[in-house]
Amino acid sequence: QVQLVESGGGLVQAGGSLRLSCATSDRTFSRYAMAWFRQAPGKERAFVAAISGSGMYTYYGDSMKGRFTISRDNAKNMVYLQINSLKPEDTGVYYCAARRLYGATMATALYDYWGQGTQVTVSE
């Protein structure tokens, strides 16, 4: 069982920035495609960004392009999500997800492991 632990969320004013982190102790981390999803209050979990195992390929949700940047450090078993110019509509719980063996995807159901999430709240 792969454990994913997110951190870095918090309360931030609109226009600010946050860097979310996701840590795992799995030694085969580089074999996992990783992704971030967001669940806003009362809404379904939505795809934010994904990154291939090597880090060479990244993918973003249509409304996420430009302000969100996903990256990973395989030496540290970490994946990150940088969010700039935060907006109130970015408020939600951000989840880290891992998909073993196969490539990155936007599909929630295809990820094998999930973290507990980290809350991001953006005030006006």
mmCIF file of C-alpha atoms in Angstrom:
data_model
loop_
_atom_site.group_PDB
_atom_site.id
_atom_site.type_symbol
_atom_site.label_atom_id
_atom_site.label_comp_id
_atom_site.label_asym_id
_atom_site.label_seq_id
_atom_site.Cartn_x
_atom_site.Cartn_y
_atom_site.Cartn_z
ATOM 1 C CA GLN A 1 0.000 0.000 0.000
ATOM 2 C CA VAL A 2 1.436 3.328 -1.039
ATOM 3 C CA GLN A 3 0.946 6.152 1.421
ATOM 4 C CA LEU A 4 0.693 9.694 0.172
ATOM 5 C CA VAL A 5 0.844 12.649 2.526
ATOM 6 C CA GLU A 6 -0.063 16.116 1.345
ATOM 7 C CA SER A 7 0.999 19.353 2.994
ATOM 8 C CA GLY A 8 1.230 23.043 2.273
ATOM 9 C CA GLY A 9 -2.408 24.042 2.284
ATOM 10 C CA GLY A 10 -3.795 26.898 4.293
ATOM 11 C CA LEU A 11 -5.651 30.178 4.268
ATOM 12 C CA VAL A 12 -4.358 32.688 1.758
ATOM 13 C CA GLN A 13 -5.595 35.937 0.289
ATOM 14 C CA ALA A 14 -6.597 36.187 -3.326
ATOM 15 C CA GLY A 15 -3.578 36.912 -5.487
ATOM 16 C CA GLY A 16 -1.225 34.981 -3.270
ATOM 17 C CA SER A 17 0.645 31.769 -3.951
ATOM 18 C CA LEU A 18 0.928 28.347 -2.409
ATOM 19 C CA ARG A 19 3.128 25.354 -2.955
ATOM 20 C CA LEU A 20 1.536 22.047 -2.117
ATOM 21 C CA SER A 21 3.684 19.020 -1.468
ATOM 22 C CA CYS A 22 2.982 15.314 -1.554
ATOM 23 C CA ALA A 23 5.362 12.862 0.028
ATOM 24 C CA THR A 24 5.655 9.122 -0.218
ATOM 25 C CA SER A 25 8.151 6.652 1.116
ATOM 26 C CA ASP A 26 7.695 4.203 -1.739
ATOM 27 C CA ARG A 27 11.050 3.351 -3.286
ATOM 28 C CA THR A 28 9.495 2.797 -6.688
ATOM 29 C CA PHE A 29 8.097 6.320 -6.767
ATOM 30 C CA SER A 30 9.530 7.055 -10.209
ATOM 31 C CA ARG A 31 7.302 4.328 -11.637
ATOM 32 C CA TYR A 32 4.156 6.196 -10.662
ATOM 33 C CA ALA A 33 2.389 8.817 -12.643
ATOM 34 C CA MET A 34 1.277 11.430 -10.139
ATOM 35 C CA ALA A 35 -1.570 13.881 -10.155
ATOM 36 C CA TRP A 36 -3.361 16.541 -8.195
ATOM 37 C CA PHE A 37 -7.115 16.807 -7.951
ATOM 38 C CA ARG A 38 -9.256 19.414 -6.294
ATOM 39 C CA GLN A 39 -12.625 19.046 -4.629
ATOM 40 C CA ALA A 40 -14.489 22.260 -4.024
ATOM 41 C CA PRO A 41 -17.340 22.384 -1.522
ATOM 42 C CA GLY A 42 -20.393 20.650 -2.919
ATOM 43 C CA LYS A 43 -18.637 19.631 -6.132
ATOM 44 C CA GLU A 44 -17.062 16.529 -7.566
ATOM 45 C CA ARG A 45 -13.345 15.947 -7.468
ATOM 46 C CA ALA A 46 -11.772 17.674 -10.467
ATOM 47 C CA PHE A 47 -8.506 17.063 -12.275
ATOM 48 C CA VAL A 48 -5.884 19.750 -11.774
ATOM 49 C CA ALA A 49 -2.604 18.418 -13.133
ATOM 50 C CA ALA A 50 -0.609 15.251 -13.728
ATOM 51 C CA ILE A 51 2.995 14.354 -14.344
ATOM 52 C CA SER A 52 4.656 11.293 -15.795
ATOM 53 C CA GLY A 53 6.980 9.091 -13.788
ATOM 54 C CA SER A 54 10.077 10.648 -15.271
ATOM 55 C CA GLY A 55 8.707 14.147 -14.941
ATOM 56 C CA MET A 56 9.119 14.704 -18.657
ATOM 57 C CA TYR A 57 5.422 15.075 -19.414
ATOM 58 C CA THR A 58 2.877 17.245 -17.658
ATOM 59 C CA TYR A 59 -0.842 17.695 -18.195
ATOM 60 C CA TYR A 60 -3.262 20.281 -16.921
ATOM 61 C CA GLY A 61 -6.984 20.690 -16.691
ATOM 62 C CA ASP A 62 -8.293 23.209 -19.184
ATOM 63 C CA SER A 63 -9.076 25.812 -16.560
ATOM 64 C CA MET A 64 -5.812 25.184 -14.699
ATOM 65 C CA LYS A 65 -3.341 26.138 -17.386
ATOM 66 C CA GLY A 66 -1.176 29.122 -16.605
ATOM 67 C CA ARG A 67 -1.463 29.395 -12.829
ATOM 68 C CA PHE A 68 -0.722 25.826 -11.800
ATOM 69 C CA THR A 69 2.588 24.038 -12.143
ATOM 70 C CA ILE A 70 3.157 20.409 -11.256
ATOM 71 C CA SER A 71 6.645 19.074 -10.678
ATOM 72 C CA ARG A 72 8.351 16.164 -8.975
ATOM 73 C CA ASP A 73 11.642 15.252 -7.388
ATOM 74 C CA ASN A 74 12.136 11.516 -7.680
ATOM 75 C CA ALA A 75 15.245 11.607 -5.520
ATOM 76 C CA LYS A 76 13.111 12.925 -2.655
ATOM 77 C CA ASN A 77 9.931 10.993 -3.507
ATOM 78 C CA MET A 78 8.030 14.254 -3.713
ATOM 79 C CA VAL A 79 5.529 15.828 -6.044
ATOM 80 C CA TYR A 80 4.579 19.492 -5.900
ATOM 81 C CA LEU A 81 1.834 21.795 -7.073
ATOM 82 C CA GLN A 82 2.654 25.473 -7.335
ATOM 83 C CA ILE A 83 -0.413 27.690 -7.478
ATOM 84 C CA ASN A 84 -0.024 31.359 -8.323
ATOM 85 C CA SER A 85 -2.505 34.227 -8.450
ATOM 86 C CA LEU A 86 -4.902 32.329 -6.227
ATOM 87 C CA LYS A 87 -8.598 32.996 -6.646
ATOM 88 C CA PRO A 88 -11.483 32.276 -4.270
ATOM 89 C CA GLU A 89 -12.689 29.606 -6.692
ATOM 90 C CA ASP A 90 -9.453 27.709 -6.042
ATOM 91 C CA THR A 91 -10.776 26.929 -2.579
ATOM 92 C CA GLY A 92 -11.103 23.244 -1.879
ATOM 93 C CA VAL A 93 -9.351 20.131 -0.719
ATOM 94 C CA TYR A 94 -6.385 19.219 -2.878
ATOM 95 C CA TYR A 95 -5.596 15.544 -3.217
ATOM 96 C CA CYS A 96 -2.451 13.860 -4.407
ATOM 97 C CA ALA A 97 -2.902 10.638 -6.380
ATOM 98 C CA ALA A 98 -0.611 7.958 -7.759
ATOM 99 C CA ARG A 99 -1.044 5.613 -10.676
ATOM 100 C CA ARG A 100 1.266 2.654 -10.900
ATOM 101 C CA LEU A 101 2.732 1.329 -14.140
ATOM 102 C CA TYR A 102 0.592 3.315 -16.526
ATOM 103 C CA GLY A 103 0.812 6.859 -17.737
ATOM 104 C CA ALA A 104 -0.730 9.989 -16.365
ATOM 105 C CA THR A 105 -4.427 10.505 -16.925
ATOM 106 C CA MET A 106 -7.176 12.951 -16.065
ATOM 107 C CA ALA A 107 -9.486 10.158 -14.963
ATOM 108 C CA THR A 108 -10.026 10.032 -11.230
ATOM 109 C CA ALA A 109 -10.998 6.369 -11.259
ATOM 110 C CA LEU A 110 -7.708 5.258 -12.805
ATOM 111 C CA TYR A 111 -5.517 6.337 -9.918
ATOM 112 C CA ASP A 112 -4.588 3.618 -7.490
ATOM 113 C CA TYR A 113 -3.639 5.552 -4.380
ATOM 114 C CA TRP A 114 -4.826 8.757 -2.772
ATOM 115 C CA GLY A 115 -3.702 11.005 0.017
ATOM 116 C CA GLN A 116 -5.968 12.451 2.683
ATOM 117 C CA GLY A 117 -5.943 15.886 1.116
ATOM 118 C CA THR A 118 -4.880 19.333 2.178
ATOM 119 C CA GLN A 119 -7.301 22.228 2.539
ATOM 120 C CA VAL A 120 -6.751 25.402 0.570
ATOM 121 C CA THR A 121 -8.930 28.379 1.381
ATOM 122 C CA VAL A 122 -8.629 31.574 -0.610
ATOM 123 C CA SER A 123 -10.219 34.692 0.834
ATOM 124 C CA GLU A 124 -11.333 37.746 -1.123
#
